[in-house]
Coordinates of C-alpha atoms and ligand atoms in Angstrom, one line a residue:
X13 CA -31.6 89.5 -53.5
X14 CA -31.0 93.0 -52.4
X15 CA -27.3 93.8 -53.0
X16 CA -27.2 97.9 -53.2
X17 CA -25.0 99.2 -49.9
X18 CA -25.9 102.3 -48.2
X19 CA -23.2 105.3 -48.3
X20 CA -24.1 106.2 -44.9
X21 CA -23.2 102.6 -43.5
X22 CA -20.3 102.3 -46.1
X23 CA -18.8 105.3 -44.7
X24 CA -19.1 104.7 -41.1
X25 CA -17.7 101.2 -41.6
X26 CA -14.7 102.2 -43.6
X27 CA -14.2 105.3 -40.4
X28 CA -14.6 102.5 -37.9
X29 CA -12.3 100.1 -39.6
X30 CA -9.6 103.0 -40.5
X31 CA -9.5 104.0 -37.0
X32 CA -10.0 101.0 -34.8
X33 CA -6.8 101.6 -33.1
X34 CA -7.0 105.6 -33.4
X35 CA -10.3 106.8 -31.3
X36 CA -9.2 110.4 -31.2
X37 CA -9.0 110.5 -34.9
X38 CA -12.5 108.5 -35.3
X39 CA -14.3 111.1 -32.8
X40 CA -12.5 113.7 -35.1
X41 CA -14.2 112.7 -37.6
X42 CA -17.8 112.2 -36.0
X43 CA -17.3 115.6 -34.6
X44 CA -16.7 117.2 -37.9
X45 CA -19.8 115.7 -40.0
X46 CA -22.3 118.0 -38.8
X47 CA -20.2 120.8 -38.7
X48 CA -19.6 120.3 -42.2
X49 CA -23.1 119.8 -42.9
X50 CA -24.2 123.0 -41.0
X51 CA -21.4 124.9 -42.9
X52 CA -22.7 123.4 -46.3
X53 CA -26.3 124.2 -45.4
X54 CA -25.6 127.9 -44.5
X55 CA -23.7 128.1 -47.8
X56 CA -27.5 127.3 -49.5
X57 CA -25.9 123.7 -51.1
X58 CA -28.9 121.4 -51.7
X59 CA -29.9 118.4 -49.4
X60 CA -28.0 115.6 -51.4
X61 CA -24.7 117.9 -51.4
X62 CA -25.0 119.0 -47.4
X63 CA -25.1 114.8 -46.7
X64 CA -22.3 113.9 -49.3
X65 CA -19.8 116.8 -47.7
X66 CA -20.9 115.3 -44.2
X67 CA -19.5 111.7 -45.5
X68 CA -16.3 113.6 -46.9
X69 CA -15.7 115.2 -43.3
X70 CA -16.1 111.6 -41.5
X71 CA -13.4 110.4 -43.7
X72 CA -11.4 113.4 -44.3
X73 CA -8.4 111.7 -42.2
X74 CA -8.7 108.1 -43.2
X75 CA -5.4 108.1 -44.7
X76 CA -3.7 108.4 -41.1
X77 CA -4.3 104.8 -40.4
X78 CA -1.5 104.1 -42.7
X79 CA 0.6 106.1 -40.8
X80 CA 3.5 104.7 -38.2
X81 CA 2.0 104.6 -34.6
X82 CA 5.4 106.3 -33.6
X83 CA 4.2 109.1 -35.5
X84 CA 0.2 109.3 -35.4
X85 CA 0.5 109.1 -31.3
X86 CA 3.6 110.9 -30.8
X87 CA 3.0 113.2 -27.9
X88 CA 5.3 116.2 -28.8
X89 CA 6.5 118.4 -31.6
X90 CA 7.3 116.0 -35.1
X91 CA 10.7 116.2 -36.4
X92 CA 10.6 117.4 -40.0
X93 CA 10.5 113.8 -41.2
X94 CA 7.7 112.9 -39.1
X95 CA 6.1 116.3 -40.2
X96 CA 6.3 114.8 -44.0
X97 CA 5.4 111.5 -43.3
X98 CA 2.2 112.9 -41.1
X99 CA 1.5 115.3 -44.7
X100 CA 1.2 112.0 -46.7
X101 CA -1.9 111.1 -45.1
X102 CA -3.8 113.6 -47.0
X103 CA -2.9 111.3 -50.9
X104 CA -2.9 108.0 -48.8
X105 CA -6.7 109.0 -48.1
X106 CA -7.3 109.3 -51.6
X107 CA -5.6 106.2 -52.4
X108 CA -7.8 104.2 -49.9
X109 CA -10.8 106.1 -51.3
X110 CA -10.6 106.2 -54.9
X111 CA -11.7 102.9 -56.1
X112 CA -15.1 102.3 -55.4
X113 CA -16.5 103.5 -57.9
X114 CA -19.3 105.6 -56.0
X115 CA -19.5 109.1 -56.4
X116 CA -20.0 110.0 -53.0
X117 CA -16.4 108.1 -52.0
X118 CA -14.8 109.8 -55.3
X119 CA -15.8 113.1 -53.7
X120 CA -14.3 111.8 -50.1
X121 CA -11.3 110.5 -52.1
X122 CA -10.8 114.5 -53.6
X123 CA -11.6 116.0 -50.0
X124 CA -9.2 113.7 -48.3
X125 CA -6.3 114.9 -50.7
X126 CA -7.0 118.4 -50.6
X127 CA -8.2 119.5 -47.1
X128 CA -4.7 120.6 -46.1
X129 CA -4.6 123.2 -49.0
X130 CA -5.1 126.6 -48.3
X131 CA -7.1 129.5 -49.8
X132 CA -4.1 131.7 -50.8
X133 CA -2.4 128.2 -52.0
X134 CA -0.1 127.7 -49.2
X135 CA -1.0 124.6 -48.5
X136 CA -0.4 121.0 -49.2
X137 CA -0.3 118.4 -51.0
X138 CA -0.5 120.1 -54.3
X139 CA -0.9 124.1 -53.0
X140 CA -3.5 124.8 -55.3
X141 CA -5.3 127.9 -54.6
X142 CA -8.8 129.6 -54.2
X143 CA -11.8 127.5 -56.3
X144 CA -9.5 125.1 -57.7
X145 CA -9.4 123.2 -54.2
X146 CA -12.8 121.0 -54.0
X147 CA -15.8 123.0 -51.9
X148 CA -15.9 119.9 -49.6
X149 CA -12.4 120.4 -48.6
X150 CA -12.5 124.0 -48.7
X151 CA -15.5 123.4 -45.7
X152 CA -13.6 120.8 -44.2
X153 CA -10.4 123.2 -43.8
X154 CA -12.1 125.5 -41.4
X155 CA -14.1 122.8 -39.4
X156 CA -10.9 121.1 -39.1
X157 CA -9.0 124.0 -37.5
X158 CA -12.0 124.6 -35.2
X159 CA -12.1 121.0 -34.1
X160 CA -8.4 120.9 -33.3
X161 CA -8.7 124.1 -31.5
X162 CA -11.2 123.0 -29.6
X163 CA -9.3 119.6 -28.6
X164 CA -6.9 119.1 -25.8
X165 CA -3.5 117.6 -27.1
X166 CA -0.6 116.2 -25.0
X167 CA 1.0 119.5 -25.7
X168 CA -2.0 122.1 -25.4
X169 CA -5.3 123.0 -23.9
X170 CA -8.3 123.1 -25.6
X171 CA -9.8 126.6 -26.6
X172 CA -13.1 127.6 -25.5
X173 CA -15.8 128.4 -28.5
X174 CA -15.3 131.9 -28.3
X175 CA -11.3 132.0 -28.1
X176 CA -11.3 129.1 -31.1
X177 CA -13.6 131.7 -33.5
X178 CA -11.8 134.5 -32.5
X179 CA -8.6 132.8 -33.4
X180 CA -9.9 131.3 -36.9
X181 CA -11.6 134.7 -37.7
X182 CA -8.6 137.0 -36.6
X183 CA -5.6 134.9 -37.0
X184 CA -2.5 134.0 -35.0
X185 CA 0.7 133.3 -35.8
X186 CA 0.1 129.9 -37.3
X187 CA -3.7 130.2 -38.6
X188 CA -4.5 133.1 -41.1
X189 CA -8.2 134.0 -42.6
X190 CA -6.2 133.9 -45.9
X191 CA -6.1 130.1 -45.8
X192 CA -9.9 129.8 -45.8
X193 CA -12.5 130.5 -48.4
X194 CA -14.2 133.8 -47.5
X195 CA -17.7 132.6 -48.3
X196 CA -16.7 129.7 -45.8
X197 CA -15.4 131.8 -43.2
X198 CA -18.5 134.0 -43.4
X199 CA -20.8 131.1 -43.1
X200 CA -18.4 129.6 -40.2
X201 CA -18.7 133.5 -38.4
X202 CA -22.8 133.4 -38.9
X203 CA -23.1 129.7 -37.9
X204 CA -20.9 129.9 -34.8
X205 CA -23.8 129.9 -32.1
X206 CA -25.4 126.3 -33.5
X207 CA -21.7 125.2 -33.6
X208 CA -21.0 125.8 -30.0
X209 CA -24.3 123.8 -29.2
X210 CA -22.7 120.8 -31.2
X211 CA -19.7 120.8 -29.0
X212 CA -21.1 122.4 -25.6
X213 CA -25.3 121.9 -25.6
X214 CA -27.4 124.1 -25.1
X215 CA -26.0 127.6 -22.9
X216 CA -27.5 127.4 -19.5
X217 CA -30.8 128.5 -18.9
X218 CA -31.5 128.9 -22.8
Ligands
LIG323 FE1 -5.9 116.1 -42.2
LIG324 FE1 -8.6 116.2 -39.7

């Protein structure tokens, strides 16, 4: 009897299960996967690492399934206590993924824990900096902000590709290039035309 499980099917099933009532987070993970594959490719990683990072990206927000719906689906700004609960999706995600005993899900657990760390040390939950942050989490951090900027929210419109890229590369009052690994930012900048195609399809006339 064949007993081995295909890791891509397991990851897809976990994502569907965790986000059964939260289509936006499910779709967010699905959109992030090819973007992170692309960034990992541009960073020169090997084929297995590229695919592994894609799985990490698909599952990075899995901890959100532990949040109360009043926080997860709140249309307006979060109160300080609600924000604190939201930040806990990192450690919750780590807790959900860490015990499968599969190296790719161990990697996904670490990425879930650290994808809101910042390269300059100003992120959460641990405030670690630089290459102490696992590479999948450093890659996800850039793709995560891009996807958030491209997405409409009750309190903000979606930005177009050019505006989202410029904001990530130049910063504003919330986002700063110092938050990101410079090597991942360079991969993002050079890969931006291909990322635009993932979101917008081929340019008209192209
Ligand atoms: Fe997150
Ligand atoms: Fe995310």
